[in-house]
Amino acid sequence: MAKVLVSSCLLGLSCKYNGSNNYNKAVTEFCRDKIVILACPEVLGGLPTPRPPSELQQGDGQDILKGEGSVVNKLGNDVTKNFLEGAQKAYQLAKENNVKVSVLKAKSPSCGSGKIYDGQFCGRLKNGDGVTAALFKKNNIKVLTEEDFNES
Ligand code: SF4
C-alpha cells in the first residue's frame, strides 16, 4: 500500500496556530487507500497550540536551511529553531517510513510549497517554500498541497 505523509491539520487535527484545523475533504479521500503518516512540524518543533502565527522574515525555507533569514512570530519572538527542529522531525518520520510523497498545507511557513506569507502579517504572499517543504524537496520527497486536489 502506498504511503503518504500529510500535514495533520489537513485531516482535521486541531493543531493550527489558532487552535482550529484545515480539514480538507479531497485530501481525506486521497488518503483512504494509503498508509498515512501524520505530522505537524510546528508542534513537533515544540510550539504549543494555540500559538501566535509566524512568518518567514527574509527569504524562504531554502534560506532558513542554509542558516540565512529567520522565522518570527507575531509577538516578535524568533522561532527559527522550533521550525528547523520540527522540519527535521517531520523529515525523520518520512525517512523512517520510506515516504516518497507528501501532502502539505499550502502557504504555511512550515508546510507551504511555492508560495508562503511574506513576513508582514498582512496576508500577502511571496514565492518560496516553508521550512519543512524545503527540507522535503531537498531530500527528493514530492510535495503536493491541498490545492493540487479538487474539492468535490
Ligand atoms: S505546521 Fe503544517 S501541519 Fe501544523 S498546523 Fe501548520 S500547516 Fe498544519
PDB file of C-alpha atoms and ligand atoms in Angstrom:
ATOM      1  CA  MET A   1       0.000   0.000   0.000  1.00  0.00           C
ATOM      2  CA  ALA A   2       1.293   3.464  -0.884  1.00  0.00           C
ATOM      3  CA  LYS A   3       2.479   5.697   1.931  1.00  0.00           C
ATOM      4  CA  VAL A   4       1.933   9.418   2.254  1.00  0.00           C
ATOM      5  CA  LEU A   5       2.936  11.966   4.887  1.00  0.00           C
ATOM      6  CA  VAL A   6       0.201  14.542   5.447  1.00  0.00           C
ATOM      7  CA  SER A   7       0.002  17.816   7.377  1.00  0.00           C
ATOM      8  CA  SER A   8      -2.065  16.869  10.424  1.00  0.00           C
ATOM      9  CA  CYS A   9      -4.332  19.904  10.136  1.00  0.00           C
ATOM     10  CA  LEU A  10      -5.497  18.837   6.648  1.00  0.00           C
ATOM     11  CA  LEU A  11      -7.013  15.671   8.114  1.00  0.00           C
ATOM     12  CA  GLY A  12      -8.794  17.550  10.870  1.00  0.00           C
ATOM     13  CA  LEU A  13      -6.364  17.617  13.786  1.00  0.00           C
ATOM     14  CA  SER A  14      -6.727  20.960  15.531  1.00  0.00           C
ATOM     15  CA  CYS A  15      -3.030  21.835  15.609  1.00  0.00           C
ATOM     16  CA  LYS A  16      -3.285  25.098  13.653  1.00  0.00           C
ATOM     17  CA  TYR A  17      -1.844  28.219  15.293  1.00  0.00           C
ATOM     18  CA  ASN A  18      -5.321  29.420  16.321  1.00  0.00           C
ATOM     19  CA  GLY A  19      -6.386  26.052  17.733  1.00  0.00           C
ATOM     20  CA  SER A  20      -8.503  25.036  14.753  1.00  0.00           C
ATOM     21  CA  ASN A  21      -7.735  22.846  11.723  1.00  0.00           C
ATOM     22  CA  ASN A  22      -7.747  22.898   7.921  1.00  0.00           C
ATOM     23  CA  TYR A  23      -9.821  19.768   7.289  1.00  0.00           C
ATOM     24  CA  ASN A  24      -9.881  19.053   3.559  1.00  0.00           C
ATOM     25  CA  LYS A  25     -12.317  16.527   2.130  1.00  0.00           C
ATOM     26  CA  ALA A  26     -10.422  15.917  -1.122  1.00  0.00           C
ATOM     27  CA  VAL A  27      -7.151  15.200   0.709  1.00  0.00           C
ATOM     28  CA  THR A  28      -9.013  12.896   3.104  1.00  0.00           C
ATOM     29  CA  GLU A  29     -10.427  10.978   0.125  1.00  0.00           C
ATOM     30  CA  PHE A  30      -6.947  10.743  -1.435  1.00  0.00           C
ATOM     31  CA  CYS A  31      -5.668   9.184   1.794  1.00  0.00           C
ATOM     32  CA  ARG A  32      -8.345   6.497   2.066  1.00  0.00           C
ATOM     33  CA  ASP A  33      -6.381   3.701   0.368  1.00  0.00           C
ATOM     34  CA  LYS A  34      -2.962   4.724   1.683  1.00  0.00           C
ATOM     35  CA  ILE A  35      -0.850   4.345   4.789  1.00  0.00           C
ATOM     36  CA  VAL A  36      -0.880   7.836   6.274  1.00  0.00           C
ATOM     37  CA  ILE A  37       1.832   9.345   8.430  1.00  0.00           C
ATOM     38  CA  LEU A  38       0.573  12.489  10.141  1.00  0.00           C
ATOM     39  CA  ALA A  39       2.908  15.313  11.073  1.00  0.00           C
ATOM     40  CA  CYS A  40       2.549  18.865  12.336  1.00  0.00           C
ATOM     41  CA  PRO A  41       6.063  20.320  12.133  1.00  0.00           C
ATOM     42  CA  GLU A  42       5.319  23.284  14.389  1.00  0.00           C
ATOM     43  CA  VAL A  43       4.060  21.025  17.181  1.00  0.00           C
ATOM     44  CA  LEU A  44       6.969  18.607  16.560  1.00  0.00           C
ATOM     45  CA  GLY A  45       9.245  21.626  16.982  1.00  0.00           C
ATOM     46  CA  GLY A  46       7.917  22.183  20.485  1.00  0.00           C
ATOM     47  CA  LEU A  47       5.451  25.006  19.873  1.00  0.00           C
ATOM     48  CA  PRO A  48       2.117  24.985  21.745  1.00  0.00           C
ATOM     49  CA  THR A  49      -1.399  25.084  20.294  1.00  0.00           C
ATOM     50  CA  PRO A  50      -2.745  27.703  20.136  1.00  0.00           C
ATOM     51  CA  ARG A  51       0.320  29.826  19.376  1.00  0.00           C
ATOM     52  CA  PRO A  52       0.971  33.185  17.745  1.00  0.00           C
ATOM     53  CA  PRO A  53       1.220  32.936  13.935  1.00  0.00           C
ATOM     54  CA  SER A  54       4.724  33.019  12.464  1.00  0.00           C
ATOM     55  CA  GLU A  55       6.111  34.122   9.114  1.00  0.00           C
ATOM     56  CA  LEU A  56       9.491  33.948   7.378  1.00  0.00           C
ATOM     57  CA  GLN A  57      11.041  37.388   7.516  1.00  0.00           C
ATOM     58  CA  GLN A  58      13.650  37.115   4.785  1.00  0.00           C
ATOM     59  CA  GLY A  59      13.869  34.568   2.027  1.00  0.00           C
ATOM     60  CA  ASP A  60      12.154  31.211   2.313  1.00  0.00           C
ATOM     61  CA  GLY A  61      12.603  27.756   3.783  1.00  0.00           C
ATOM     62  CA  GLN A  62      15.552  27.020   1.491  1.00  0.00           C
ATOM     63  CA  ASP A  63      17.349  30.027   3.014  1.00  0.00           C
ATOM     64  CA  ILE A  64      16.459  29.008   6.567  1.00  0.00           C
ATOM     65  CA  LEU A  65      18.013  25.577   5.907  1.00  0.00           C
ATOM     66  CA  LYS A  66      21.218  27.364   4.835  1.00  0.00           C
ATOM     67  CA  GLY A  67      21.258  29.350   8.089  1.00  0.00           C
ATOM     68  CA  GLU A  68      20.033  32.550   6.478  1.00  0.00           C
ATOM     69  CA  GLY A  69      16.913  34.501   7.412  1.00  0.00           C
ATOM     70  CA  SER A  70      14.602  33.882  10.340  1.00  0.00           C
ATOM     71  CA  VAL A  71      11.122  32.813  11.342  1.00  0.00           C
ATOM     72  CA  VAL A  72       9.489  35.296  13.694  1.00  0.00           C
ATOM     73  CA  ASN A  73       6.093  35.137  15.373  1.00  0.00           C
ATOM     74  CA  LYS A  74       3.608  37.965  15.554  1.00  0.00           C
ATOM     75  CA  LEU A  75       4.862  38.890  19.040  1.00  0.00           C
ATOM     76  CA  GLY A  76       8.352  39.420  17.607  1.00  0.00           C
ATOM     77  CA  ASN A  77       9.904  36.251  19.032  1.00  0.00           C
ATOM     78  CA  ASP A  78      12.394  34.335  16.900  1.00  0.00           C
ATOM     79  CA  VAL A  79      11.111  30.761  16.456  1.00  0.00           C
ATOM     80  CA  THR A  80      13.578  29.685  13.758  1.00  0.00           C
ATOM     81  CA  LYS A  81      14.984  26.883  15.958  1.00  0.00           C
ATOM     82  CA  ASN A  82      11.499  25.440  16.533  1.00  0.00           C
ATOM     83  CA  PHE A  83      10.776  25.470  12.807  1.00  0.00           C
ATOM     84  CA  LEU A  84      14.073  23.769  11.998  1.00  0.00           C
ATOM     85  CA  GLU A  85      13.570  21.143  14.700  1.00  0.00           C
ATOM     86  CA  GLY A  86      10.018  20.477  13.506  1.00  0.00           C
ATOM     87  CA  ALA A  87      11.171  20.138   9.907  1.00  0.00           C
ATOM     88  CA  GLN A  88      13.904  17.689  10.914  1.00  0.00           C
ATOM     89  CA  LYS A  89      11.481  15.586  12.954  1.00  0.00           C
ATOM     90  CA  ALA A  90       8.903  15.521  10.153  1.00  0.00           C
ATOM     91  CA  TYR A  91      11.635  14.526   7.703  1.00  0.00           C
ATOM     92  CA  GLN A  92      12.814  11.813  10.104  1.00  0.00           C
ATOM     93  CA  LEU A  93       9.275  10.403  10.172  1.00  0.00           C
ATOM     94  CA  ALA A  94       9.165  10.442   6.371  1.00  0.00           C
ATOM     95  CA  LYS A  95      12.562   8.768   6.125  1.00  0.00           C
ATOM     96  CA  GLU A  96      11.832   6.069   8.712  1.00  0.00           C
ATOM     97  CA  ASN A  97       8.621   5.214   6.843  1.00  0.00           C
ATOM     98  CA  ASN A  98      10.199   5.385   3.394  1.00  0.00           C
ATOM     99  CA  VAL A  99       7.746   8.073   2.300  1.00  0.00           C
ATOM    100  CA  LYS A 100       8.219   9.494  -1.191  1.00  0.00           C
ATOM    101  CA  VAL A 101       5.124  11.711  -1.406  1.00  0.00           C
ATOM    102  CA  SER A 102       3.661  14.275   0.987  1.00  0.00           C
ATOM    103  CA  VAL A 103       0.564  16.453   1.046  1.00  0.00           C
ATOM    104  CA  LEU A 104       1.332  19.617   2.979  1.00  0.00           C
ATOM    105  CA  LYS A 105      -0.781  22.669   3.806  1.00  0.00           C
ATOM    106  CA  ALA A 106      -0.418  25.436   1.242  1.00  0.00           C
ATOM    107  CA  LYS A 107       1.026  28.848   2.233  1.00  0.00           C
ATOM    108  CA  SER A 108       2.134  27.790   5.733  1.00  0.00           C
ATOM    109  CA  PRO A 109       5.571  28.952   6.952  1.00  0.00           C
ATOM    110  CA  SER A 110       6.307  25.283   7.693  1.00  0.00           C
ATOM    111  CA  CYS A 111       4.291  23.354   5.157  1.00  0.00           C
ATOM    112  CA  GLY A 112       3.701  25.776   2.248  1.00  0.00           C
ATOM    113  CA  SER A 113       5.070  24.910  -1.189  1.00  0.00           C
ATOM    114  CA  GLY A 114       5.811  27.524  -3.840  1.00  0.00           C
ATOM    115  CA  LYS A 115       4.019  30.363  -2.025  1.00  0.00           C
ATOM    116  CA  ILE A 116       4.251  31.495   1.596  1.00  0.00           C
ATOM    117  CA  TYR A 117       3.197  34.600   3.519  1.00  0.00           C
ATOM    118  CA  ASP A 118       5.636  37.454   3.071  1.00  0.00           C
ATOM    119  CA  GLY A 119       6.613  38.187   6.687  1.00  0.00           C
ATOM    120  CA  GLN A 120       4.472  41.288   7.178  1.00  0.00           C
ATOM    121  CA  PHE A 121       1.441  39.507   8.719  1.00  0.00           C
ATOM    122  CA  CYS A 122      -0.875  41.186   6.246  1.00  0.00           C
ATOM    123  CA  GLY A 123      -1.974  38.169   4.187  1.00  0.00           C
ATOM    124  CA  ARG A 124       0.341  38.947   1.258  1.00  0.00           C
ATOM    125  CA  LEU A 125       2.199  36.063  -0.378  1.00  0.00           C
ATOM    126  CA  LYS A 126       5.706  35.722  -1.775  1.00  0.00           C
ATOM    127  CA  ASN A 127       7.355  32.968  -3.782  1.00  0.00           C
ATOM    128  CA  GLY A 128       9.070  30.276  -1.755  1.00  0.00           C
ATOM    129  CA  ASP A 129       8.670  27.182   0.394  1.00  0.00           C
ATOM    130  CA  GLY A 130       8.007  26.719   4.079  1.00  0.00           C
ATOM    131  CA  VAL A 131      10.841  25.224   6.133  1.00  0.00           C
ATOM    132  CA  THR A 132       9.524  21.646   6.163  1.00  0.00           C
ATOM    133  CA  ALA A 133       8.520  21.711   2.493  1.00  0.00           C
ATOM    134  CA  ALA A 134      12.014  22.959   1.645  1.00  0.00           C
ATOM    135  CA  LEU A 135      13.653  20.122   3.588  1.00  0.00           C
ATOM    136  CA  PHE A 136      11.388  17.532   1.948  1.00  0.00           C
ATOM    137  CA  LYS A 137      12.182  18.848  -1.531  1.00  0.00           C
ATOM    138  CA  LYS A 138      15.897  18.906  -0.761  1.00  0.00           C
ATOM    139  CA  ASN A 139      15.612  15.192   0.056  1.00  0.00           C
ATOM    140  CA  ASN A 140      13.558  14.341  -3.028  1.00  0.00           C
ATOM    141  CA  ILE A 141      10.226  13.884  -1.282  1.00  0.00           C
ATOM    142  CA  LYS A 142       7.465  15.093  -3.563  1.00  0.00           C
ATOM    143  CA  VAL A 143       5.397  17.894  -2.008  1.00  0.00           C
ATOM    144  CA  LEU A 144       1.746  18.278  -3.004  1.00  0.00           C
ATOM    145  CA  THR A 145      -0.671  20.659  -1.309  1.00  0.00           C
ATOM    146  CA  GLU A 146      -4.438  20.619  -0.929  1.00  0.00           C
ATOM    147  CA  GLU A 147      -4.514  22.977  -3.903  1.00  0.00           C
ATOM    148  CA  ASP A 148      -3.444  20.056  -6.108  1.00  0.00           C
ATOM    149  CA  PHE A 149      -6.775  18.332  -5.334  1.00  0.00           C
ATOM    150  CA  ASN A 150     -10.168  19.411  -6.493  1.00  0.00           C
ATOM    151  CA  GLU A 151     -12.672  19.779  -3.685  1.00  0.00           C
ATOM    152  CA  SER A 152     -15.768  17.813  -4.580  1.00  0.00           C
TER     153      SER A 152
HETATM  154  S1  SF4 B   1       2.638  23.382  10.801  1.00  0.00           S
HETATM  155 FE1  SF4 B   1       1.734  22.424   8.994  1.00  0.00          FE
HETATM  156  S2  SF4 B   1       0.567  20.706   9.878  1.00  0.00           S
HETATM  157 FE2  SF4 B   1       0.983  22.108  11.554  1.00  0.00          FE
HETATM  158  S3  SF4 B   1      -0.828  23.419  11.646  1.00  0.00           S
HETATM  159 FE3  SF4 B   1       0.707  24.459  10.383  1.00  0.00          FE
HETATM  160  S4  SF4 B   1       0.185  23.886   8.294  1.00  0.00           S
HETATM  161 FE4  SF4 B   1      -0.832  22.434   9.650  1.00  0.00          FE
END
